[in-house]
XYZ file of C-alpha atoms in Angstrom:
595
model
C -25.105 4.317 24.354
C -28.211 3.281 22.048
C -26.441 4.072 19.002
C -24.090 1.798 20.221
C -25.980 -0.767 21.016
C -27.535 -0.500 18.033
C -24.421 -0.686 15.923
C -23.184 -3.499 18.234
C -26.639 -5.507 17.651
C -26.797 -4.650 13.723
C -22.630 -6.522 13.330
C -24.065 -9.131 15.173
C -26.934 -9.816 13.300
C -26.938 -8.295 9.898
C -30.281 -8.648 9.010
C -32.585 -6.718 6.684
C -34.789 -4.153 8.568
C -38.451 -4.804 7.484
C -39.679 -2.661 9.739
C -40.417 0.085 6.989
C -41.776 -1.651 4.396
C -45.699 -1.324 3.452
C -47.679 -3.470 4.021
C -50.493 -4.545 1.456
C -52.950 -3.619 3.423
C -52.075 -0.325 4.169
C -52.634 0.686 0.582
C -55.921 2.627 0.127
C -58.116 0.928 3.203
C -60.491 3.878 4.416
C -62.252 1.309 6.798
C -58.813 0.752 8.601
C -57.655 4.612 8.220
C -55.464 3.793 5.399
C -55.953 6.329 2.324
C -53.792 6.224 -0.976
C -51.890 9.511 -1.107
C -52.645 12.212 -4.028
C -51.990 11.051 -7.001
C -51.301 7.340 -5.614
C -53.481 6.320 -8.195
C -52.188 7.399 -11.467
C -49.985 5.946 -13.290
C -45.654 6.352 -12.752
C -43.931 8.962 -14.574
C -40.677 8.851 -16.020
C -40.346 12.495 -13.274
C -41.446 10.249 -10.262
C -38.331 7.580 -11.387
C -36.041 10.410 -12.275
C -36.607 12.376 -9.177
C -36.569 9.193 -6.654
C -32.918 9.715 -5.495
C -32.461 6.340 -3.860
C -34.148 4.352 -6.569
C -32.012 6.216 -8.969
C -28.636 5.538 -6.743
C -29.164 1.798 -6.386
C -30.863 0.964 -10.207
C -26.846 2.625 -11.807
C -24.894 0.637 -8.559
C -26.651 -2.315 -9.334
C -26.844 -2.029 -13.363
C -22.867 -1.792 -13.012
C -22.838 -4.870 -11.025
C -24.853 -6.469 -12.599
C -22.155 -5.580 -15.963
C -19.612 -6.455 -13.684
C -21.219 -10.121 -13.074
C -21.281 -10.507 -16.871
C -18.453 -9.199 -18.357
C -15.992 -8.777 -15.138
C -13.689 -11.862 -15.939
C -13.347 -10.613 -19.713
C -12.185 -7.183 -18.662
C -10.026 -7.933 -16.050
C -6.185 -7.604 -17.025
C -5.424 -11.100 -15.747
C -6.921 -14.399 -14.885
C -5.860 -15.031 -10.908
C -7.076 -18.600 -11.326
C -4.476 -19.907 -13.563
C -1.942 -17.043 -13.316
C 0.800 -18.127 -11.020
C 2.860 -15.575 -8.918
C 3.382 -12.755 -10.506
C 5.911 -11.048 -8.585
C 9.615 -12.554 -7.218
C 10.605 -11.054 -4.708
C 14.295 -9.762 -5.712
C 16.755 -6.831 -5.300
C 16.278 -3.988 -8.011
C 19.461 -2.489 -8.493
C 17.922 0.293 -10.932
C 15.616 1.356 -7.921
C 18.188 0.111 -5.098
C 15.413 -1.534 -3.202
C 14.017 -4.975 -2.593
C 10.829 -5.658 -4.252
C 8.237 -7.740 -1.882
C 4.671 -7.581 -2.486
C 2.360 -6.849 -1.601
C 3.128 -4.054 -4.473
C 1.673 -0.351 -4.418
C -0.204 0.683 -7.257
C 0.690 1.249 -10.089
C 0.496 1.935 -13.971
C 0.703 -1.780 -14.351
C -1.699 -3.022 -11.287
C -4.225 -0.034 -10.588
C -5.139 -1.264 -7.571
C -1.623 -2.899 -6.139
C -1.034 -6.559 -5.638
C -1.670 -8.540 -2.797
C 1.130 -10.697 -0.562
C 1.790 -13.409 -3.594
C 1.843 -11.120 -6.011
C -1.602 -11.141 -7.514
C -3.559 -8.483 -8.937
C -5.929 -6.837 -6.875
C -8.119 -5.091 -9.683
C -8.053 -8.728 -11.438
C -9.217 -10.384 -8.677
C -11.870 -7.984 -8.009
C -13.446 -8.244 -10.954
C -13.605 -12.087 -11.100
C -14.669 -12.008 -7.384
C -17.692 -9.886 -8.069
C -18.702 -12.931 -9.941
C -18.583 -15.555 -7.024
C -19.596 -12.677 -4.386
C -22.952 -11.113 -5.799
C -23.820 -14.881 -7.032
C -23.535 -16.407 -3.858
C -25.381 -13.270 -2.626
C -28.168 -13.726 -5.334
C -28.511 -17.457 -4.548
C -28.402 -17.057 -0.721
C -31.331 -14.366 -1.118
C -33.510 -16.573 -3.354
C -33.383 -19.441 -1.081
C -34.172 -16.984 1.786
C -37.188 -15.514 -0.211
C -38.362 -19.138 -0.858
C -38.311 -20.401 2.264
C -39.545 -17.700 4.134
C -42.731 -16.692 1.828
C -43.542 -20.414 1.957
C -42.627 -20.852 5.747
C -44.339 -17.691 6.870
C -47.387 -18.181 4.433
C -48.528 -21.331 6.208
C -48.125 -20.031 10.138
C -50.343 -17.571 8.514
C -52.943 -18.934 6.638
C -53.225 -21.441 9.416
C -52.687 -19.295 12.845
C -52.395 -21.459 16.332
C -51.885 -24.675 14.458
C -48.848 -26.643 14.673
C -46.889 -25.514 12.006
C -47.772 -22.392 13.076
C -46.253 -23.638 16.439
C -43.414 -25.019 15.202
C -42.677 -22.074 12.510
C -42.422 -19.362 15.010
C -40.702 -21.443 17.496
C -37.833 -22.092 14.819
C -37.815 -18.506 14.556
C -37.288 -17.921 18.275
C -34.377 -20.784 18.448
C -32.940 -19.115 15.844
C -32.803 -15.554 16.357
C -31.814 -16.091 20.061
C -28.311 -17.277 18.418
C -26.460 -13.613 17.026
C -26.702 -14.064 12.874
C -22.438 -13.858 12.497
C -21.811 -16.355 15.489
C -24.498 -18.907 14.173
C -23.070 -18.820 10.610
C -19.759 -19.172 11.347
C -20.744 -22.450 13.284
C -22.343 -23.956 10.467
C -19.979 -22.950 7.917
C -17.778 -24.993 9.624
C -20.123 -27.926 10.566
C -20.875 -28.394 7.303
C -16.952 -27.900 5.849
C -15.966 -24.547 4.521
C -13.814 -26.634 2.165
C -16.638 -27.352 0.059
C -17.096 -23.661 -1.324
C -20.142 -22.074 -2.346
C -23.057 -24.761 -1.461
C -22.074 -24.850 2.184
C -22.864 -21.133 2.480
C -25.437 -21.262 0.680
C -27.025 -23.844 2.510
C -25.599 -22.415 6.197
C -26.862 -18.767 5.652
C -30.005 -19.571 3.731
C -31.147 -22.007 7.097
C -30.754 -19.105 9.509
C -31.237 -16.439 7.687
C -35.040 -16.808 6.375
C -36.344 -16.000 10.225
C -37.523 -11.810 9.099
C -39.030 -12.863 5.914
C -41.090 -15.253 7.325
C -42.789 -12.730 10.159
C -43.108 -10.747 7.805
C -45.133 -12.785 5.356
C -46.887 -14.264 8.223
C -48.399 -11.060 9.395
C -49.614 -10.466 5.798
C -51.388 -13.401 5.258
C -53.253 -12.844 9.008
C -54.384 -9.796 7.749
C -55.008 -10.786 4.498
C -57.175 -13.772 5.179
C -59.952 -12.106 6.243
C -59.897 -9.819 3.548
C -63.605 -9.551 1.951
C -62.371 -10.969 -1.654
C -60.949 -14.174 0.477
C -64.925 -14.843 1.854
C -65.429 -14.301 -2.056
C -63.129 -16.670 -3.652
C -64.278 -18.960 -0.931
C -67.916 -18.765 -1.850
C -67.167 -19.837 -5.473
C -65.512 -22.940 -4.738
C -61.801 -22.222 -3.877
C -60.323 -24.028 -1.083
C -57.148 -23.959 1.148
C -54.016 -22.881 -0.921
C -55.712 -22.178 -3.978
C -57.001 -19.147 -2.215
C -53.814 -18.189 -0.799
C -51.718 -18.478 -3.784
C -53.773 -16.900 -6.342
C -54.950 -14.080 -3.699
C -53.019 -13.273 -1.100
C -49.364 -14.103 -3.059
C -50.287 -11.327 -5.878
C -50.843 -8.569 -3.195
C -47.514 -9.117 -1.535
C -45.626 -9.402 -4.495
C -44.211 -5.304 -3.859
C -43.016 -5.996 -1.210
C -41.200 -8.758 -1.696
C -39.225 -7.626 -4.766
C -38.415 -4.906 -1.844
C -37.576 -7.446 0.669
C -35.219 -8.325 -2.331
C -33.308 -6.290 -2.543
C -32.810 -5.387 0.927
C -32.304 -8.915 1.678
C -29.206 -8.367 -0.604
C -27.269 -5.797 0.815
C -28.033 -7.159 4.615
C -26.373 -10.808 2.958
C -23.629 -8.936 1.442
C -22.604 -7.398 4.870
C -23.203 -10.315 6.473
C -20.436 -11.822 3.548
C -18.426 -9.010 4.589
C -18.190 -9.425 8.280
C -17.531 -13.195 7.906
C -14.860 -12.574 5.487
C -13.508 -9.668 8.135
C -13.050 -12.570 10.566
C -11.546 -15.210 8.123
C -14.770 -17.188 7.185
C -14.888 -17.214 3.394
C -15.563 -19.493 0.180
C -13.480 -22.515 -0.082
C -11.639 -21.250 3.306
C -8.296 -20.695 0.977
C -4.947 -22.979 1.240
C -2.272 -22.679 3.597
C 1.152 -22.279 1.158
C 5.196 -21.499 2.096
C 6.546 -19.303 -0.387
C 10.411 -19.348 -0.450
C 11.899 -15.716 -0.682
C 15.364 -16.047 0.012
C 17.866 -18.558 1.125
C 16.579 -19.441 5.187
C 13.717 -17.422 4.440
C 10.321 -18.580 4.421
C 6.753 -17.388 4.457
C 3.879 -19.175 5.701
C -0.095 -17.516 4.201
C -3.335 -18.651 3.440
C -3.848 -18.459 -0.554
C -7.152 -17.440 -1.906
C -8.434 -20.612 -3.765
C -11.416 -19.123 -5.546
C -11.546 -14.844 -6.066
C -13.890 -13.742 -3.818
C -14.349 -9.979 -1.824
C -14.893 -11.936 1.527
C -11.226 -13.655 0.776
C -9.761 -10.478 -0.354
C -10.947 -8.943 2.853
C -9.771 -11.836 5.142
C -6.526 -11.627 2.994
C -6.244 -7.695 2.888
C -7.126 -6.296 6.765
C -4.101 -7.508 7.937
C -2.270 -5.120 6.024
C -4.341 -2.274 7.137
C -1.620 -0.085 8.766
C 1.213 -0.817 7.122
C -0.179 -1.388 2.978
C -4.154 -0.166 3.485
C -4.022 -0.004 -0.402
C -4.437 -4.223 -0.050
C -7.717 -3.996 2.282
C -9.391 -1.134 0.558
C -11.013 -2.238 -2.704
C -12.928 -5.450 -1.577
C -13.842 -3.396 1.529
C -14.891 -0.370 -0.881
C -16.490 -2.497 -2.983
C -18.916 -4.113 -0.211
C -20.046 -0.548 0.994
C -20.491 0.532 -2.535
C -22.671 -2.765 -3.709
C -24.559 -2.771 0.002
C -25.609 0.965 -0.838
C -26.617 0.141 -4.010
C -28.601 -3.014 -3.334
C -29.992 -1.381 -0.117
C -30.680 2.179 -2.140
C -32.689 0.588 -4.547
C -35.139 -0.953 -1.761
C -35.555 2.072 -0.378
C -36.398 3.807 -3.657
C -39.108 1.507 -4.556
C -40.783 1.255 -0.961
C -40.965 5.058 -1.901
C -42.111 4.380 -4.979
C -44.844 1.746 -3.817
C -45.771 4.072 -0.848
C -46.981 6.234 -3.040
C -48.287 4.484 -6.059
C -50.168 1.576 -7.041
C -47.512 -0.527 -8.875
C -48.918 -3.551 -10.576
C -47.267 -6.804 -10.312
C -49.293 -9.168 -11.731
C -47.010 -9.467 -14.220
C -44.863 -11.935 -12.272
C -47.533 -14.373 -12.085
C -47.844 -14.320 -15.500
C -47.131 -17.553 -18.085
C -44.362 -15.155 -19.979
C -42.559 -14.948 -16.893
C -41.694 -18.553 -17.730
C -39.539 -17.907 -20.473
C -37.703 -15.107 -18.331
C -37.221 -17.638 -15.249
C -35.971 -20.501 -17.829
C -33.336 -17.551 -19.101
C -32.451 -16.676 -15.991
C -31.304 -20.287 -15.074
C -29.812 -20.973 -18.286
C -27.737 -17.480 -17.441
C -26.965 -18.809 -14.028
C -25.655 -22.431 -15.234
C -23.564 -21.040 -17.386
C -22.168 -18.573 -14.662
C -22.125 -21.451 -12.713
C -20.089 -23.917 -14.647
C -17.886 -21.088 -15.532
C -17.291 -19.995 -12.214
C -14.455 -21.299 -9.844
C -10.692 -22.863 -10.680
C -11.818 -26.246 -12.209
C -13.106 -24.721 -15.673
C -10.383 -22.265 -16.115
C -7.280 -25.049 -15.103
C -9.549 -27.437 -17.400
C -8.608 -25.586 -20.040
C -4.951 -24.673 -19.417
C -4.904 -28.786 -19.731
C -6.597 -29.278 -22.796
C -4.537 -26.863 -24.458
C -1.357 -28.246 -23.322
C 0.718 -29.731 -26.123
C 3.001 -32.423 -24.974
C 4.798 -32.862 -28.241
C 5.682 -29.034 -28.192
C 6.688 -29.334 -25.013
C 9.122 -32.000 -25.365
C 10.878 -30.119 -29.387
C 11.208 -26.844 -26.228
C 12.743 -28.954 -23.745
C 15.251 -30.321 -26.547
C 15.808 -27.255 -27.693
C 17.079 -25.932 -24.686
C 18.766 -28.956 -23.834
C 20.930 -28.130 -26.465
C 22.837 -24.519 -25.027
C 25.203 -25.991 -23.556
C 26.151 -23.145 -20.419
C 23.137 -22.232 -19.100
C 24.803 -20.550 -16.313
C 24.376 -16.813 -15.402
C 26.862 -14.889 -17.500
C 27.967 -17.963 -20.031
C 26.811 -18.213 -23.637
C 24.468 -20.659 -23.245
C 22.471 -18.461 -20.586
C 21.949 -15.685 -22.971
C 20.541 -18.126 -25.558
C 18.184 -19.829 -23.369
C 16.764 -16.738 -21.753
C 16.293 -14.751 -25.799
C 14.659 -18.479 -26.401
C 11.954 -18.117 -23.757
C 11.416 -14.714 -23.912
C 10.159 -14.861 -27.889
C 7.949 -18.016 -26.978
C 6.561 -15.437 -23.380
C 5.348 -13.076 -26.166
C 4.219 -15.523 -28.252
C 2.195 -16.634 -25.923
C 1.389 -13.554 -24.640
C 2.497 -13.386 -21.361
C 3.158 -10.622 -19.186
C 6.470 -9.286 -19.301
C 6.418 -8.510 -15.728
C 6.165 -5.994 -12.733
C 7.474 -1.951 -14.106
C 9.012 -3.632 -17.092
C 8.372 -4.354 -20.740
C 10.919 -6.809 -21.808
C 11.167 -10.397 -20.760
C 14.672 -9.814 -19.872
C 15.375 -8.115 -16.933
C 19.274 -7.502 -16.547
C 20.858 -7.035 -12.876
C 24.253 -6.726 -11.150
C 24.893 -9.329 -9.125
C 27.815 -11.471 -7.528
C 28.044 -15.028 -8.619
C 29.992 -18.047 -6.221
C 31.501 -21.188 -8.052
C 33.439 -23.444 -6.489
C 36.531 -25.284 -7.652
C 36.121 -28.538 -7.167
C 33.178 -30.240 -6.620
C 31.781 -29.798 -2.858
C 31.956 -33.310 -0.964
C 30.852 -34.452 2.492
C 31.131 -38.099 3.472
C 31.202 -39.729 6.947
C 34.377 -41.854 7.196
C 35.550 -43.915 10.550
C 38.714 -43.702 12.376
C 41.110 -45.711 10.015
C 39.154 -43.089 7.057
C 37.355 -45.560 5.880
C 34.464 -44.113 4.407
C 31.021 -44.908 5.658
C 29.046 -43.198 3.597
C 29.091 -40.585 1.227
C 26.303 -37.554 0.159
C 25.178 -35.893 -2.763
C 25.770 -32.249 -3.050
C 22.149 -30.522 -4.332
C 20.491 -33.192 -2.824
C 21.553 -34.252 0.860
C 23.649 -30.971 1.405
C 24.353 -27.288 0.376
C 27.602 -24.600 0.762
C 26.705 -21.275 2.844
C 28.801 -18.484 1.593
C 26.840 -15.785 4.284
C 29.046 -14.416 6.716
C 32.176 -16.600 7.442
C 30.784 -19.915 4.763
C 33.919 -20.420 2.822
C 36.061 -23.299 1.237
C 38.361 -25.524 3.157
C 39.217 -29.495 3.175
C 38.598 -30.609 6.772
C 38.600 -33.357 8.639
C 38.011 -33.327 12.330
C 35.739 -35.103 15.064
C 32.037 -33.696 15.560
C 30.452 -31.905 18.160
C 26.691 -31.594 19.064
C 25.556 -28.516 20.296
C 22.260 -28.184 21.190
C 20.142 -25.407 23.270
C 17.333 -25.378 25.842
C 14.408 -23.477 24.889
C 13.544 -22.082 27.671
C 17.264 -20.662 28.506
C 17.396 -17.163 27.683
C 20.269 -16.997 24.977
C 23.598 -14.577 26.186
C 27.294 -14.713 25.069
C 28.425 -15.299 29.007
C 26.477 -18.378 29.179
C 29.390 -20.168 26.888
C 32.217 -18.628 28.493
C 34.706 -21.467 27.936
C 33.260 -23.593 25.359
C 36.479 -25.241 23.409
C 35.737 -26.253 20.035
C 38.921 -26.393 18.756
C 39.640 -28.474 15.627
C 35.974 -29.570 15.935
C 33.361 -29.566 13.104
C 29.957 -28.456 15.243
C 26.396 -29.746 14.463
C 23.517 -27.202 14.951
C 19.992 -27.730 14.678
C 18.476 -24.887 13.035
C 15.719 -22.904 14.597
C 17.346 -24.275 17.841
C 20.844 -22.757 17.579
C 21.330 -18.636 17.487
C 21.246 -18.065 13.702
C 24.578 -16.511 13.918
C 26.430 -19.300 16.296
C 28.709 -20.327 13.095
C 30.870 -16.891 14.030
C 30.813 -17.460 17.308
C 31.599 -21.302 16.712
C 34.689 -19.679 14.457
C 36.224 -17.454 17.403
C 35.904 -20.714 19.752
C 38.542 -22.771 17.503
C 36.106 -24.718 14.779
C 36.703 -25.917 11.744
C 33.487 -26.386 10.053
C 29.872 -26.168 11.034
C 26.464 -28.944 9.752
C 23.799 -26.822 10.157
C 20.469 -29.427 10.116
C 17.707 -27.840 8.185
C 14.316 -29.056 7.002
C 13.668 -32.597 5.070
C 13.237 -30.857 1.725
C 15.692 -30.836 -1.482
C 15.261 -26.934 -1.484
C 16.172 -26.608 2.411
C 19.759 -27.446 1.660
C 20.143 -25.368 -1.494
C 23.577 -23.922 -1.884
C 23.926 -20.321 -2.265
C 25.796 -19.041 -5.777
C 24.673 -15.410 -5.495
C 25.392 -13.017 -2.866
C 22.550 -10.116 -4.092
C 21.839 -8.722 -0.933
C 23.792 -5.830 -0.375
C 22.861 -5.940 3.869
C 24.430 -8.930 4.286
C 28.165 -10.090 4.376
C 29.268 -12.701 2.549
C 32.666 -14.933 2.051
C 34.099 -13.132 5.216
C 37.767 -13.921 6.313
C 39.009 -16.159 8.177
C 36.754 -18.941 6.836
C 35.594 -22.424 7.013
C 32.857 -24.755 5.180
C 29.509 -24.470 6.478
C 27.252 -27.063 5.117
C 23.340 -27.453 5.452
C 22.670 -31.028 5.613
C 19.181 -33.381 5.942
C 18.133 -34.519 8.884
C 18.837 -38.222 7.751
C 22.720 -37.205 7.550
C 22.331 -36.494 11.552
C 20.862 -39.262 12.212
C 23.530 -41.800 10.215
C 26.302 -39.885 12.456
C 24.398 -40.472 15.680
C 23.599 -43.525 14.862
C 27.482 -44.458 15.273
C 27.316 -44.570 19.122
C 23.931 -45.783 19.053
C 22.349 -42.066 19.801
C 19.377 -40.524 17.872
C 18.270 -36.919 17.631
């Protein structure tokens, strides 16, 4: 039950544990029982480094991440921010099966694809860039506050910032670490992206640090060297800062980098539950005719998104889940590893790190931010669609749209077809494109059964001397089903609403007696049984309006019956249309109804 507990407690509240690093006091302090161990005083050998397993394990995880930050995007086989998706789903008649991502892996995406098609190995490699940075930034802000937090409750013990320090600390850590985040992530709009978590877990997440640095500096102040500094002059923080800060330097590049990992799982866990930069975009994809998809798109590649993105497919496509979730674990052991190796290290040596305080460290720290603005300004959608723009050539453009303009037959299977589809595919390699999923040309021939009608397809609402009332655009207000029983036919007949309680459990006996003879029936779809049309046939009508969404794409008529499942152009049969919603409502507004 303790483990547990303890588990239970450490998802709650991933925090660093502290509890094990030195303290700067502890090192070589015979008047408080402290003693250097052997050889603590001698300098480090390149055998102590070599031999110190954890500090070895973490300095290679972290030197690859650190690669990985740098060069990630220019590796990575694809860019996911302005690379659209990838994969239509479609029948392959070569493998007779219907391709849907999210794909497996494969000699073209390593690592699969996720649910829109996007590479998974691309996206992790331009997520490690927004991850570890947002990790980095988090854990400097953390460091920051809580050395400068903690250092004045301690210099200044039973004072009221003292007071008011440690009772922040209690308010805070009385709220579990994922549950408080997650409220102000929110609060504060996930929308925004990367400064809102920044800002949220940087406020509740500087609580350890800052006991931790307090408890040094009570020790430290009455240190004999403070009485010292004291006695020549030095007053208040000018004591603290160029005393006390220099001896717990060690352990806060430890503190570091365990600070790391625990904000890394703590990334992890909130992107496990959905919480994650920029919060992503709700999108419909369109797979089929009728068929939609609602998801969340990823705006900005990040391992908490894939995560939130990827554990829904756990059981039935783990493939999508496992390498953000992989890469977490790996980059927590490393970050974690290498604060372990140098507490070891600094346990048992007297490493110098005066260094830091040092006026060369000036020109490192102005690098570093120079490095870091650049990452920044190159990080997220906005640069990467900025350029897409400013390369766009509207003049080219227009000479391809003319060119195309001019095959005449641009149908499937007519002359004009062929030449548009050669046309685009030398201007796709050109460009350099990708020629697409298991395939290396641009053209990708199939078997398939094309529809044409006649005559032109016409619906109009006429009165009862055929007068016409009003007529409707084919493509636009209306669309021919050729699924099951969707034929041809020139009909003109009275209409008939049929409509359906929700809460009425749907059976075949319930219309027992329904006469729709030489009737054309309305349905309402997602109200009506998807398959009522047949069952509308048997009854005696003559036609069927099935009312679909508000969109030009809702009432798109079907050409192509690929899907070898499903019956189409059965006999005997009748025109089924899909009309607007505004067509329903001009027929009931002829007896003064509405919907």
């Amino acid at each position: 039950m303790a483990l547990f507990k303890r588990i239970f407690s450490a998802l709650l509240n991933p925090r660093a544990n502290l509890d094990k690093v030195p303290h700067s006091y502890d090192q070589d302090d015979p008047e408080n029982g402290y003693e250097a161990p052997a050889g603590g005083r001698g300098g480090i050998k390149p055998r102590d480094i070599l031999l110190n397993f954890p500090l070895m394990t973490g300095a290679i995880i972290v030197l690859a991440l650190f690669l990985l930050v740098l060069f990630g995007p220019v590796w990575a086989p694809q860019n996911p921010y302005i690379t659209g998706q990838h994969i239509v789903p479609h029948y392959d008649f070569d493998l007779d099966e219907y391709i849907d991502p999210p794909l497996s892996p494969s000699a073209e995406f390593p690592l699969g694809t996720n649910q829109f098609g996007s590479d998974l190995l691309s996206m992790l490699m331009h997520g490690a860039r927004n991850t570890l940075i947002a990790c980095a930034f988090i854990t400097m802000t953390r460091l920051i506050i809580g050395t400068f937090l903690g250092g004045l409750a301690g210099w200044r013990p039973g004072s009221l910032a003292d007071r008011v320090v440690m009772g922040a600390i209690g308010v805070i850590t009385s709220v579990p670490l994922l549950v408080s985040s997650m409220i102000l992530i929110y609060a504060l709009d996930i929308r925004r992206g990367l400064p809102v978590f920044i800002a949220a877990l940087s406020v509740i997440g500087w609580t350890e640090i800052a006991q931790y640095i307090r408890s040094e500096f009570l020790v430290l102040r009455e240190a004999p060297y403070i009485e010292g500094a004291r006695s020549v002059g030095l007053r208040g923080g000018g004591v603290a800062v160029r005393h006390i800060l220099p001896n717990v330097l060690p352990q806060l590049l430890i503190i570091t980098f365990l600070e790391m990992g625990a904000v890394l799982m703590l990334l992890g866990e909130l992107g496990f539950v959905g919480v994650y930069i920029g919060g992503g975009t709700q999108a419909v994809l369109k797979l089929d005719i009728g068929q939609n998809v609602t998801g969340t798109m990823i705006d900005v590649p990040e391992w908490g998104a894939m995560l939130a993105e990827g554990f829904r497919w756990l059981r039935s496509r783990p493939f999508v889940v496992f390498p953000s979730a992989i890469a977490f674990f790996v980059s927590v052991l490393g970050f974690t590893s290498l604060g372990e190796g140098l507490r070891r290290l600094i346990e048992r040596y007297s490493v110098n790190t005066a260094f830091l305080l040092r006026k060369e460290m000036l020109l490192v720290i102005a690098g570093l931010t120079a490095a870091t603005v650049f990452i920044i300004n190159n990080t997220g959608p906005a640069p990467w669609i900025t350029k897409v723009a400013e390369a766009f050539n509207g003049e080219l453009a227009y000479e391809h749209t003319l060119t195309l303009s001019e095959m005449e037959g641009r149908r499937v299977g007519q002359l004009g077809g062929d030449m548009a589809a050669a046309y685009i595919a030398e201007k796709f390699e050109a460009y350099g494109v990708n020629p697409g999923w298991e395939h290396n040309e641009y053209i990708y021939q199939i078997e398939t059964k094309m529809v044409e009608p006649i005559s032109q397809p016409y619906l109009a609402l006429v009165d009862a001397d055929d007068n016409v009332i009003e007529t409707y655009q084919h493509q636009v207000d209306f669309g021919f089903v050729i699924e099951g029983h969707g034929g041809s036919g020139d009909m003109r007949f009275p209409l008939t609403f049929i409509g359906f309680s929700p809460d009425t459990t749907f059976t075949w006996v319930t219309f027992k007696g329904l006469d729709l003879r030489d009737r054309i029936v309305v349905l309402v779809q997602d109200n009506a049984p998807s398959n009522f049309a047949t069952e509308a046939l048997i009854r005696g009508a003559r036609g069927v309006l099935w009312v679909t969404g508000d969109y030009r794409d809702d009432v798109t008529s079907q050409y192509q019956s690929a899907d070898p499942d499903k019956d189409y152009l059965l006999e005997p049969g009748m025109p089924i249309y899909r009309i607007r919603p505004h067509i329903l409502d001009t027929i009931l507004a002829q007896d003064g109804l509405t919907v």
